[in-house]
Short mmCIF file of C-alpha atoms in Angstrom, two decimals:
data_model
loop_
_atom_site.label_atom_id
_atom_site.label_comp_id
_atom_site.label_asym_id
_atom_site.label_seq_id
_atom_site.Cartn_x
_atom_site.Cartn_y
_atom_site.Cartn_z
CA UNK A 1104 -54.68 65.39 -75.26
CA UNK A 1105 -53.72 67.68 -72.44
CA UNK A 1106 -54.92 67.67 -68.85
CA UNK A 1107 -56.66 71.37 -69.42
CA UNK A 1108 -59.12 69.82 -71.64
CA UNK A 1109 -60.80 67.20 -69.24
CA UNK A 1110 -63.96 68.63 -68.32
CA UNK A 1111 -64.92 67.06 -64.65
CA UNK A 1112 -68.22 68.68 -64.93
CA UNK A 1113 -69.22 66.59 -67.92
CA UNK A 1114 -72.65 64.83 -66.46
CA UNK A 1115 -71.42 61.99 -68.57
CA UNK A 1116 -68.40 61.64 -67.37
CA UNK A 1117 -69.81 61.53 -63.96
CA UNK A 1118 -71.72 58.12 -65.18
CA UNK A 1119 -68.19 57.04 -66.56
CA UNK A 1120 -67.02 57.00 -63.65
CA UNK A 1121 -69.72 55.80 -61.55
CA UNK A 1122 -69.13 52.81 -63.97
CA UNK A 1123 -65.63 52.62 -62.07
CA UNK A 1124 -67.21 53.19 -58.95
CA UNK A 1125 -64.75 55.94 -57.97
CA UNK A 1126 -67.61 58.75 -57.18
CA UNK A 1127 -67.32 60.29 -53.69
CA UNK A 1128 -70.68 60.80 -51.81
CA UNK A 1129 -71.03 64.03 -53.06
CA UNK A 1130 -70.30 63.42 -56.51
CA UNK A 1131 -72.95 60.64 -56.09
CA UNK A 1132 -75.98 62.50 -54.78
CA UNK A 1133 -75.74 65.15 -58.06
CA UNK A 1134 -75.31 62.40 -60.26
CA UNK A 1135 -78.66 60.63 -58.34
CA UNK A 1136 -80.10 64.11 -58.90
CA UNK A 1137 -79.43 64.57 -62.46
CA UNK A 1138 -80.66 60.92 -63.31
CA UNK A 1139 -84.02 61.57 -61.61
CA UNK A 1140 -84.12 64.91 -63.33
CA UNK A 1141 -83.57 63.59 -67.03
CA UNK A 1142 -85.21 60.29 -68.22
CA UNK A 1143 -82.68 61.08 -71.55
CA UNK A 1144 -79.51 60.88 -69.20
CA UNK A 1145 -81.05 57.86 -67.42
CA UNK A 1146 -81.51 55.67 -70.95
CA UNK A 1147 -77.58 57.24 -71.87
CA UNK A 1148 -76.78 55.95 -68.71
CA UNK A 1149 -78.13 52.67 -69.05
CA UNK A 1150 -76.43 52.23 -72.72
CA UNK A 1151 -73.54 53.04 -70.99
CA UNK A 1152 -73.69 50.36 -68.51
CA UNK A 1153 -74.80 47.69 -71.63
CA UNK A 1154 -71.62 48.70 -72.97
CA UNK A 1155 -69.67 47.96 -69.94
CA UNK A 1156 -70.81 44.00 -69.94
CA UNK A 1157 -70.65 43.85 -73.59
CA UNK A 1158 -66.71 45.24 -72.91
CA UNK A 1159 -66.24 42.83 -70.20
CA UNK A 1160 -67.64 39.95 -72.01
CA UNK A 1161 -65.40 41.30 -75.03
CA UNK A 1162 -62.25 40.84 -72.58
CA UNK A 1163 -63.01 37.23 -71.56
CA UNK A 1164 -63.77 36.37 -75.69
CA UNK A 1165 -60.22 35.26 -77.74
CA UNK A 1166 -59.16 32.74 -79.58
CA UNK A 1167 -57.06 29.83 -78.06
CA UNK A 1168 -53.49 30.20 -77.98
CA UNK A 1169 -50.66 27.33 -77.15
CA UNK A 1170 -48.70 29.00 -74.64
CA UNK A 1171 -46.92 25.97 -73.76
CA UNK A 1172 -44.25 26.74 -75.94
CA UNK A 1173 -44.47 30.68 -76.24
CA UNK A 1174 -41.52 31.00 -73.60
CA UNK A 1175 -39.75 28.47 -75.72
CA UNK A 1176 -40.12 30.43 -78.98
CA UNK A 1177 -39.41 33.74 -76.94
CA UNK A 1178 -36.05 31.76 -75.65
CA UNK A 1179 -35.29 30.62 -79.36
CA UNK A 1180 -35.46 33.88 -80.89
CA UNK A 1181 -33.57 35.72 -78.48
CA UNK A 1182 -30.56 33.04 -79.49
CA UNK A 1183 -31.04 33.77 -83.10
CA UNK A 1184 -31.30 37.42 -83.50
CA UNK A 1185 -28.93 39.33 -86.05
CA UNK A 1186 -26.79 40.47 -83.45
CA UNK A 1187 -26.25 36.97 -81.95
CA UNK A 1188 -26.11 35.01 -85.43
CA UNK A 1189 -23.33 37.72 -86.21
CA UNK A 1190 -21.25 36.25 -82.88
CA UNK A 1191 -21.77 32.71 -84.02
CA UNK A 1192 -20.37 33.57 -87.25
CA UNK A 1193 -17.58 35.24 -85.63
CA UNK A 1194 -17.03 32.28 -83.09
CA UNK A 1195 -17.16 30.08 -85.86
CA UNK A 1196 -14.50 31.61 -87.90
CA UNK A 1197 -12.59 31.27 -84.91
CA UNK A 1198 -13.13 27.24 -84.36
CA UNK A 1199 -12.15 27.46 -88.04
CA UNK A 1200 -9.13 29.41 -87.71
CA UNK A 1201 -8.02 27.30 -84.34
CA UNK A 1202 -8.71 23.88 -85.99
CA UNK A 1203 -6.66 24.95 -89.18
CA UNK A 1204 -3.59 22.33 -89.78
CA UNK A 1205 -0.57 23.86 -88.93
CA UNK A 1206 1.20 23.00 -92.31
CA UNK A 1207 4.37 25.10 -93.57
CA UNK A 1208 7.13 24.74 -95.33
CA UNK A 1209 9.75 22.81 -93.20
CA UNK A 1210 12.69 24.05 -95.44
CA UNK A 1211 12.37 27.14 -94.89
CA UNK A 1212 11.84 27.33 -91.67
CA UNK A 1213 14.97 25.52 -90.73
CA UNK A 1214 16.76 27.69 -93.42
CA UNK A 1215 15.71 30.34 -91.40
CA UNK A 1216 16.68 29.21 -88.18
CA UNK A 1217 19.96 28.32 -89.62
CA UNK A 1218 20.33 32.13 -91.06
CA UNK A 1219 19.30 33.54 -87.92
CA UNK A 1220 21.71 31.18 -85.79
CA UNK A 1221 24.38 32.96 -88.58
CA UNK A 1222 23.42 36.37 -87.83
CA UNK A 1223 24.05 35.79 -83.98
CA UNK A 1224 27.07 33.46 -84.34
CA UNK A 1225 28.91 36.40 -85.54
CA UNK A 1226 28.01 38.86 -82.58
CA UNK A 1227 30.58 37.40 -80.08
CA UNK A 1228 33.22 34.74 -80.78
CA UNK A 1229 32.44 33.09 -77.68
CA UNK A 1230 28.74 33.17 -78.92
CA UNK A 1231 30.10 31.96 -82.10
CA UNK A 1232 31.94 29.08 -80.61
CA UNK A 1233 28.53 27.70 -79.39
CA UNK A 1234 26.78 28.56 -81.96
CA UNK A 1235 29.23 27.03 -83.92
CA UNK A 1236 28.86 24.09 -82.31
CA UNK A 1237 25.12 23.87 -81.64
CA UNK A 1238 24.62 25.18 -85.30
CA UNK A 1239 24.17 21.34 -86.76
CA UNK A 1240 22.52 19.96 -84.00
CA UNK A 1241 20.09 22.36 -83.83
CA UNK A 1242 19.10 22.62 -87.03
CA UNK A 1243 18.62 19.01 -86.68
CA UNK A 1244 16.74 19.34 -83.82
CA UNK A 1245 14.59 21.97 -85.56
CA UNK A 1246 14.12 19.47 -88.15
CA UNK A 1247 12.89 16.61 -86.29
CA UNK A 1248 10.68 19.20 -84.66
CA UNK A 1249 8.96 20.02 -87.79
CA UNK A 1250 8.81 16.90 -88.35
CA UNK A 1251 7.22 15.68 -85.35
CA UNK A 1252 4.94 18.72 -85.44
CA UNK A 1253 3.78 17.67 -88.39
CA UNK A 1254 2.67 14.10 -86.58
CA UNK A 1255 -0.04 16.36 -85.55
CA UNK A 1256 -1.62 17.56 -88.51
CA UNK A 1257 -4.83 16.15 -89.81
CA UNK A 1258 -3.55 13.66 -92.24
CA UNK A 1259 -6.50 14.43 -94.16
CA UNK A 1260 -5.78 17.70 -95.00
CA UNK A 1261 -3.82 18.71 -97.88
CA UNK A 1262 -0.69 20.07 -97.12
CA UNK A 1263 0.05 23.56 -97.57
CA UNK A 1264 2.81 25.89 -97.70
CA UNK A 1265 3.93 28.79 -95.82
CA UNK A 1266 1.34 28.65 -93.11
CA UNK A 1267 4.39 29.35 -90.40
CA UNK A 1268 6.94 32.05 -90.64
CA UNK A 1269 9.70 32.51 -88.10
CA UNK A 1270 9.25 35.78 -86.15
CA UNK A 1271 12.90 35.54 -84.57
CA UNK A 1272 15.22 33.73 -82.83
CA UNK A 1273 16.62 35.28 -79.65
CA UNK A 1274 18.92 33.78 -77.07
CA UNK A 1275 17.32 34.50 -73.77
CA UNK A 1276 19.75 32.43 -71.12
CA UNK A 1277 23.50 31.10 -71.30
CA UNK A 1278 25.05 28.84 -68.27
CA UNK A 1279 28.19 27.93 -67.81
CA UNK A 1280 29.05 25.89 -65.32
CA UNK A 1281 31.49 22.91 -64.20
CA UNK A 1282 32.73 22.15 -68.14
CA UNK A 1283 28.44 21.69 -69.03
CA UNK A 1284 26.91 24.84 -71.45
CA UNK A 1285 23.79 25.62 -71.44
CA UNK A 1286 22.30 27.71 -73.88
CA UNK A 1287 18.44 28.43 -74.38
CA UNK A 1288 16.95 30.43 -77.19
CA UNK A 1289 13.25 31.24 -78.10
CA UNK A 1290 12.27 30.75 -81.56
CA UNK A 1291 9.06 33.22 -82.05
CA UNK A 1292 6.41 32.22 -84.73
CA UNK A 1293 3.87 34.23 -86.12
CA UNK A 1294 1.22 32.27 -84.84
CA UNK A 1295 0.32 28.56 -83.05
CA UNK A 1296 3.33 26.10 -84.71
CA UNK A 1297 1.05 23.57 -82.03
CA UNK A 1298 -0.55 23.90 -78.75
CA UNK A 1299 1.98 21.64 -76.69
CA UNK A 1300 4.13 21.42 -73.87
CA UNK A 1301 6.00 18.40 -75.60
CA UNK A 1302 9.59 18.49 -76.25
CA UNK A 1303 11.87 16.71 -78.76
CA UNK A 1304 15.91 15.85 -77.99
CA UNK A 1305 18.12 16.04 -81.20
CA UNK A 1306 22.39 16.01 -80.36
CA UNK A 1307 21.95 17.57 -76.89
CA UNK A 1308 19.73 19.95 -78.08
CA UNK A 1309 15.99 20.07 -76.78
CA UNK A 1310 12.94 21.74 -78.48
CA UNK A 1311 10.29 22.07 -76.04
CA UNK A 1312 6.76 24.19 -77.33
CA UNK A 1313 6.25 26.16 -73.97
CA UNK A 1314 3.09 28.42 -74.99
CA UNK A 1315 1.19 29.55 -78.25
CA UNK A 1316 3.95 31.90 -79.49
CA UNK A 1317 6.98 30.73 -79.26
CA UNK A 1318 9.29 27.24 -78.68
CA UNK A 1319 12.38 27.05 -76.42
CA UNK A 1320 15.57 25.22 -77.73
CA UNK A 1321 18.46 24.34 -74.87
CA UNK A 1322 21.12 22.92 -75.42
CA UNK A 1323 23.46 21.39 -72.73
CA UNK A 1324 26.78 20.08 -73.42
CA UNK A 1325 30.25 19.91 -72.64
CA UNK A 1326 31.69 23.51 -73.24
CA UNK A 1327 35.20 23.32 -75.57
CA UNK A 1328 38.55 24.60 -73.79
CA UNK A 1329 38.79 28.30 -73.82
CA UNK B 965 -52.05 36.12 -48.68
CA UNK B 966 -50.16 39.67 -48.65
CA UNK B 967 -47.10 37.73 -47.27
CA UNK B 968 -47.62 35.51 -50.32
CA UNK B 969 -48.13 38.81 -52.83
CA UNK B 970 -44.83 40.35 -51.78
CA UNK B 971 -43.09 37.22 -51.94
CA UNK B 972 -44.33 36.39 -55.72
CA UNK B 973 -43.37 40.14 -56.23
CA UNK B 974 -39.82 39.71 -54.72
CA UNK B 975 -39.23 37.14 -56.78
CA UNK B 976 -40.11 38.89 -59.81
CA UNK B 977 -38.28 41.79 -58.76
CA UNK B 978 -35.10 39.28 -58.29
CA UNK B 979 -36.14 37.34 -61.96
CA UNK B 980 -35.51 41.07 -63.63
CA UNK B 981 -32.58 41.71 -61.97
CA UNK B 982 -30.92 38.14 -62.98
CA UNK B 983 -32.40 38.43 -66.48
CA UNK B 984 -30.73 42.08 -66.52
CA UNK B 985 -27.31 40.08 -66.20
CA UNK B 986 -28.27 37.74 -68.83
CA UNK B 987 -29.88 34.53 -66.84
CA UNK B 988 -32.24 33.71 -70.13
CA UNK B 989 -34.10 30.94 -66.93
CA UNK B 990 -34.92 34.07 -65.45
CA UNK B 991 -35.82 35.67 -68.46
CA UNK B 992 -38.16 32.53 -69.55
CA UNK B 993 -39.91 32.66 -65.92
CA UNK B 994 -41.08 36.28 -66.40
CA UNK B 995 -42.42 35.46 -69.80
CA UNK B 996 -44.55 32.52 -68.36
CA UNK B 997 -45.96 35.35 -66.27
CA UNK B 998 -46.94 37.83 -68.31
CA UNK B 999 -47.29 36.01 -71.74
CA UNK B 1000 -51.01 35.74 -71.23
CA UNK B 1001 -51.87 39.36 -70.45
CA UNK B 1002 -49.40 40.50 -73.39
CA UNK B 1003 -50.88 38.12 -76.15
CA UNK B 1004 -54.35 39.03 -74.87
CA UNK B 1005 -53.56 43.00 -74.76
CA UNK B 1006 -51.65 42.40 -78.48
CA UNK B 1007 -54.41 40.89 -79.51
CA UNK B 1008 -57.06 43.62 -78.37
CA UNK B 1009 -54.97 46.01 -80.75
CA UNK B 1010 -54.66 44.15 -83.44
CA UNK B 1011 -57.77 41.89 -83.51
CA UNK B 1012 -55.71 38.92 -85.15
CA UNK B 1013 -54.05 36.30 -83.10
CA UNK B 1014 -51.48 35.51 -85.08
CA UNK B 1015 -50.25 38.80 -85.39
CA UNK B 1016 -50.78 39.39 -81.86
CA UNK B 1017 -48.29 35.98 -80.50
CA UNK B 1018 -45.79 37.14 -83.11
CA UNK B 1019 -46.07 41.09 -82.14
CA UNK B 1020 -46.08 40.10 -77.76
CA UNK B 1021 -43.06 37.61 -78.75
CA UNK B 1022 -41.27 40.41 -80.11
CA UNK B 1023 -41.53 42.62 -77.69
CA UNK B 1024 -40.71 39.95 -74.97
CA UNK B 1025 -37.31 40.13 -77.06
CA UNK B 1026 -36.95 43.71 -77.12
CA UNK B 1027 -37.62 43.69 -73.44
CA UNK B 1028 -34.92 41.13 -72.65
CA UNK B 1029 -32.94 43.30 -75.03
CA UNK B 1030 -33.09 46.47 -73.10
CA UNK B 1031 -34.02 45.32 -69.64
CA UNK B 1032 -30.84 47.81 -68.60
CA UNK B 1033 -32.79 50.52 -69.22
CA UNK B 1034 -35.46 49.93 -66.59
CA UNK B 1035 -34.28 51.55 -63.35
CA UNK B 1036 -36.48 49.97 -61.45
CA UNK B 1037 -37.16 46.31 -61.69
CA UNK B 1038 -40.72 46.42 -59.84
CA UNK B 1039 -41.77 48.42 -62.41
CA UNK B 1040 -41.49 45.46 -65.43
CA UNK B 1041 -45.16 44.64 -65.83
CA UNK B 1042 -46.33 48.57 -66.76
CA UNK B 1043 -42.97 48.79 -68.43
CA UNK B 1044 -43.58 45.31 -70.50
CA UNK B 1045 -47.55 46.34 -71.69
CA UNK B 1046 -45.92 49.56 -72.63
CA UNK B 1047 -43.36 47.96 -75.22
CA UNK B 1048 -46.11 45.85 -76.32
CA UNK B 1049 -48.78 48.44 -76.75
CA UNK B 1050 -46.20 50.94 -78.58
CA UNK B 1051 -45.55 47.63 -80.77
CA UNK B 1052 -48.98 46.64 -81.74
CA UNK B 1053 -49.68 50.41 -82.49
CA UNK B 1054 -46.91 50.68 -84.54
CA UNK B 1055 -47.82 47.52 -86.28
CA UNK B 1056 -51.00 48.73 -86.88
CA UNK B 1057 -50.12 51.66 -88.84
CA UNK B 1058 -48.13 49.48 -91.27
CA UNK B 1059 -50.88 46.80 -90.98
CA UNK B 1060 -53.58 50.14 -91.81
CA UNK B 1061 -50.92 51.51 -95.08
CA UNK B 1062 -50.57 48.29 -96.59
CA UNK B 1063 -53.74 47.70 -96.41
CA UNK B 1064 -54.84 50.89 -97.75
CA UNK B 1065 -52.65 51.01 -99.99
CA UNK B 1066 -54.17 47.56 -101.16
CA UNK B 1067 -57.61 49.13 -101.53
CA UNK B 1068 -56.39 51.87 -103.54
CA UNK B 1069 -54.78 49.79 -105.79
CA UNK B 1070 -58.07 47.75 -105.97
CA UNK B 1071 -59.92 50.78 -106.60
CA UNK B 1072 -57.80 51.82 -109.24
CA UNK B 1073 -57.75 55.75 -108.80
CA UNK B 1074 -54.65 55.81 -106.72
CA UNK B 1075 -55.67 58.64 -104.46
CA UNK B 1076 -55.29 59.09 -100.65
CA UNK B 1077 -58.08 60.15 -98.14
CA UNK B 1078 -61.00 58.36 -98.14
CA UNK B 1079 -59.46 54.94 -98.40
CA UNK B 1080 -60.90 51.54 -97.93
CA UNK B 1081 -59.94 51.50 -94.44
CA UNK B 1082 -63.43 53.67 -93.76
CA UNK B 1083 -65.55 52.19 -95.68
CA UNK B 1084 -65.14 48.80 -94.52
CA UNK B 1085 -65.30 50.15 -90.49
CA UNK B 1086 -68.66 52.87 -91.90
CA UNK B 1087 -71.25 52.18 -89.24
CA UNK B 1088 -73.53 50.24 -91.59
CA UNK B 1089 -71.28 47.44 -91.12
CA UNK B 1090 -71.09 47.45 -87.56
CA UNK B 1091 -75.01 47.07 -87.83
CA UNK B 1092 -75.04 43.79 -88.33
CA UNK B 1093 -76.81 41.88 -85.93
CA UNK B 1094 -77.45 42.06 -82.19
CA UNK B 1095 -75.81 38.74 -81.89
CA UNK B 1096 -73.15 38.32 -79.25
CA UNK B 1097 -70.42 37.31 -81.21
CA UNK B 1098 -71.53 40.25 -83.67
CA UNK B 1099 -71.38 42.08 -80.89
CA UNK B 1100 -67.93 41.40 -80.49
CA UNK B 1101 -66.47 42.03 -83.78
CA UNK B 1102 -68.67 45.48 -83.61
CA UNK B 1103 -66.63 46.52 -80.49
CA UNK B 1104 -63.23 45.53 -82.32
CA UNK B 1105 -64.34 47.43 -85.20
CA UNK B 1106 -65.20 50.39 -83.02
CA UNK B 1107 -61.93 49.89 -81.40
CA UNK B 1108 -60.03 50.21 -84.15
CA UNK B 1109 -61.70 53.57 -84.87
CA UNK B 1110 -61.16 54.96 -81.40
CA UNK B 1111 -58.03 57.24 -80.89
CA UNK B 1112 -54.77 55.68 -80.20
CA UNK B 1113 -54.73 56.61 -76.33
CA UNK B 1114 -58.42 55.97 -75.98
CA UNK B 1115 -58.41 53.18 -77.23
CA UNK B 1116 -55.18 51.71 -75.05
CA UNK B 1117 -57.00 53.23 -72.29
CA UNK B 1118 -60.05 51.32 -72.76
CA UNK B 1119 -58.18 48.03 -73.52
CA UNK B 1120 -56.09 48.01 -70.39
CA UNK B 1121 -58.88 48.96 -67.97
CA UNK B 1122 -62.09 48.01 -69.21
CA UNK B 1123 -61.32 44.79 -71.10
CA UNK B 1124 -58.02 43.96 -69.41
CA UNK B 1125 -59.14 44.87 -65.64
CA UNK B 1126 -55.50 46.92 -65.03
CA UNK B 1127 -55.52 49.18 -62.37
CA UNK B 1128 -55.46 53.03 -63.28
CA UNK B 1129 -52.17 53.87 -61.76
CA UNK B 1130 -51.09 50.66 -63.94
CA UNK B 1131 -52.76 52.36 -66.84
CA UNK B 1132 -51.31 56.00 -66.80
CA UNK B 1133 -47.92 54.16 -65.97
CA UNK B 1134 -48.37 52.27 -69.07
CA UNK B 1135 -49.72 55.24 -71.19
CA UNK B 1136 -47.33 57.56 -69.71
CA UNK B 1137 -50.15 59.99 -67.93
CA UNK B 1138 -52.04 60.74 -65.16
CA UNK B 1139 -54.53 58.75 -63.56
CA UNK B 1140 -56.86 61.46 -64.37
CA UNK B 1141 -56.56 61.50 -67.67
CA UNK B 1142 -57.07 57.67 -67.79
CA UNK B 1143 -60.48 58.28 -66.57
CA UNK B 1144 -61.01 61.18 -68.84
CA UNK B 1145 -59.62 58.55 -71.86
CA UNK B 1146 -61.96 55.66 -70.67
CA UNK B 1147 -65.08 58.19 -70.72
CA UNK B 1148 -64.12 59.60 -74.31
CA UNK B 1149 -63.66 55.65 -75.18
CA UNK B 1150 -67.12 55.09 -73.98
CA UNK B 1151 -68.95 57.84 -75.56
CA UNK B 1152 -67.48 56.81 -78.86
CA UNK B 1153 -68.56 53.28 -78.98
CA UNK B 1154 -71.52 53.89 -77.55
CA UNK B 1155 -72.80 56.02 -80.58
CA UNK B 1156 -70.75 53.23 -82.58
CA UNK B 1157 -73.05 50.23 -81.24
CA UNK B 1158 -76.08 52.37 -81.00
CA UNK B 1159 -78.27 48.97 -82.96
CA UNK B 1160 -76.69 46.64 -80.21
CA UNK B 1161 -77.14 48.51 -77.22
#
């Protein structure tokens, strides 16, 4: 309905509104005037007023409703809409995912250590030398990694296979000094081996888990004559 | 007691504003206000109570839902009734097409137009009985008869006692055509109820 079509002259509407007792003065003394004028008007304007009461009385009349726990219910559903049940499915998955055994296949992982250890011993002979040297150890070390890695798994959990592959190996610091070697290397994995800042010793060689992604190996020993 | 009205108001204003960033507390505090007036206002629309609870609860969630599109927080009461008004009108048009859909099906010829809907609201049964409570459930049936915007109109300032700025806030008008809405309301019933008045 648009504005244009309210019609202010409307004698009824003039008894609406008295109703609402907005009328000015003015608007008052015609409406007085047309009453007085029309006994027709004056019953209309009495029905009017019946219907007012009966309108309030309508507003105080409805049924009885708990609202002790309508906040509760409001609270409830806005935890369990779609949109929200999607996130707890999705935060789910990812307790799921985090709380999945870290199981793989030990073999092969030092197999692969070994083969990347090859690949690097044959970049520099000096490199080679220590890697060489390291080679057994480490892949010992790696071993008794694995195996104490897998200390942590949930020994109810079947084992599985293949869970872990080796990203890379790269050697990020050499130290030389006074006759002692030093030699640390990162081993990347393609996801969590273990969340731990534990380290193993095997032959001089450490294996320390430093963050999520990757394990540090040093080794320090007694460097051979040049 | 104006001291104690802007403080109550602050405090709502500041209850939006947390329950815009997500403080549910906040969020459960303005429900405890207004829960009353939008059950009762759900309920004037749709004349059942449990439809009404299940319709205001709703929109209590859409409101949470999009409280970051009301610019300005002092403006949540009008802005509430308004989700719940457009929400109990909507669910009376599905509530009205199943259920004349229903009748038609009853009736067996499958047509549209004059549906059951009419005949059950004609004015003969309205006429029942100039008992109160007859009285009542004549003005609900008139109600439902009455033009969306009259109707709202009616509900929020005759039976619900809201202010007309409140009103044309709510119903997105003027003030002035609140009034004219209220009178048109009026008229309407009153040749409704003609036996009870």
């Amino acid at each position: 309905m648009r504005s244009e079509e309210i019609n202010p002259n409307d004698p009824m509407f003039l008894v609406s509104r008295n109703l609402d007792g907005e009328l000015t003065g003015a608007e008052q003394s015609r409406l007085a005037k047309l009453l007085s004028e029309s006994p027709e008007m004056r019953r209309e304007a009495e029905k009017y007023c019946e219907l007012n009461e009966a309108l309030k009385s309508f507003g105080c009349s409805m049924p009885d409703v708990d609202f002790g726990d309508f906040s509760d219910r409001v609270r409830q559903s806005l935890g369990s809409s779609e949109d929200d049940a999607q996130l707890v499915e999705v935060d789910q998955a990812i307790q799921s995912w985090a709380s999945k055994p870290v199981v793989f296949d030990e073999e092969r992982f030092t197999a692969g250590v070994l083969e990347q250890i090859g690949e690097s011993r044959s970049s520099t002979s000096r490199s080679r030398s220590i890697l060489f040297r390291i080679g057994m150890p480490f892949a010992a070390a790696a071993a008794v990694a694995l195996v104490w890695i897998g200390g942590f798994r949930n020994e109810h959990q079947p084992r599985r296979v293949a869970d872990v592959q080796i990203g890379g190996i790269e050697r990020v610091a050499t130290h030389i000094s006074h006759g002692n070697t030093r030699l640390a290397s990162v081993v990347s994995f393609d996801r969590t081996p273990v969340e731990t800042d534990r380290s193993t010793r095997s032959g001089g060689i450490s294996l320390s888990f430093v963050g999520s992604l990757r394990a540090e190996l040093t080794s320090s020993e007694v460097a051979p004559p040049l | 007691m104006a001291k104690a009205t802007d403080a109550t108001a602050q405090m709502e204003v500041d209850d939006v504003v947390l329950a815009r960033d997500g403080d549910a507390e906040a969020f459960s505090r303005l429900v405890r206000s207004y829960q009353r007036r939008a059950v009762s206002v759900a309920y004037r629309l749709l004349s059942n109570i449990e439809d009404a609870t299940d319709v205001a609860q709703d929109a209590f969630v859409r409101a949470y839902r999009n409280l970051g599109q009301l610019e300005d927080p002092t403006r949540f009461g009008p802005w509430l009734m308004r989700v719940v008004s457009n929400l109990s009108l909507n669910y009376r048009r599905s509530r009205a097409a199943k259920k004349a859909y229903s009748l038609d099906e009853l009736a067996g010829d499958g047509t549209e137009g004059d549906g059951g809907i009419d005949r059950l609201e004609s004015k003969a049964d309205l006429n029942v009985s100039p008992q109160s409570e007859e009285l009542h459930a004549a003005i609900s049936a008139g109600m439902e008869r009455l033009p969306d915007k009259q109707r709202l109109a009616l509900i929020l300032f005759s039976v619900e006692g809201m202010a007309q700025k409140e009103v044309a806030e709510i119903l997105e008008c003027s003030v002035e055509l609140v009034k004219w809405n209220v009178f048109q309301a009026r008229k309407k019933l009153r040749e409704m109820l003609d036996s009870f008045l």
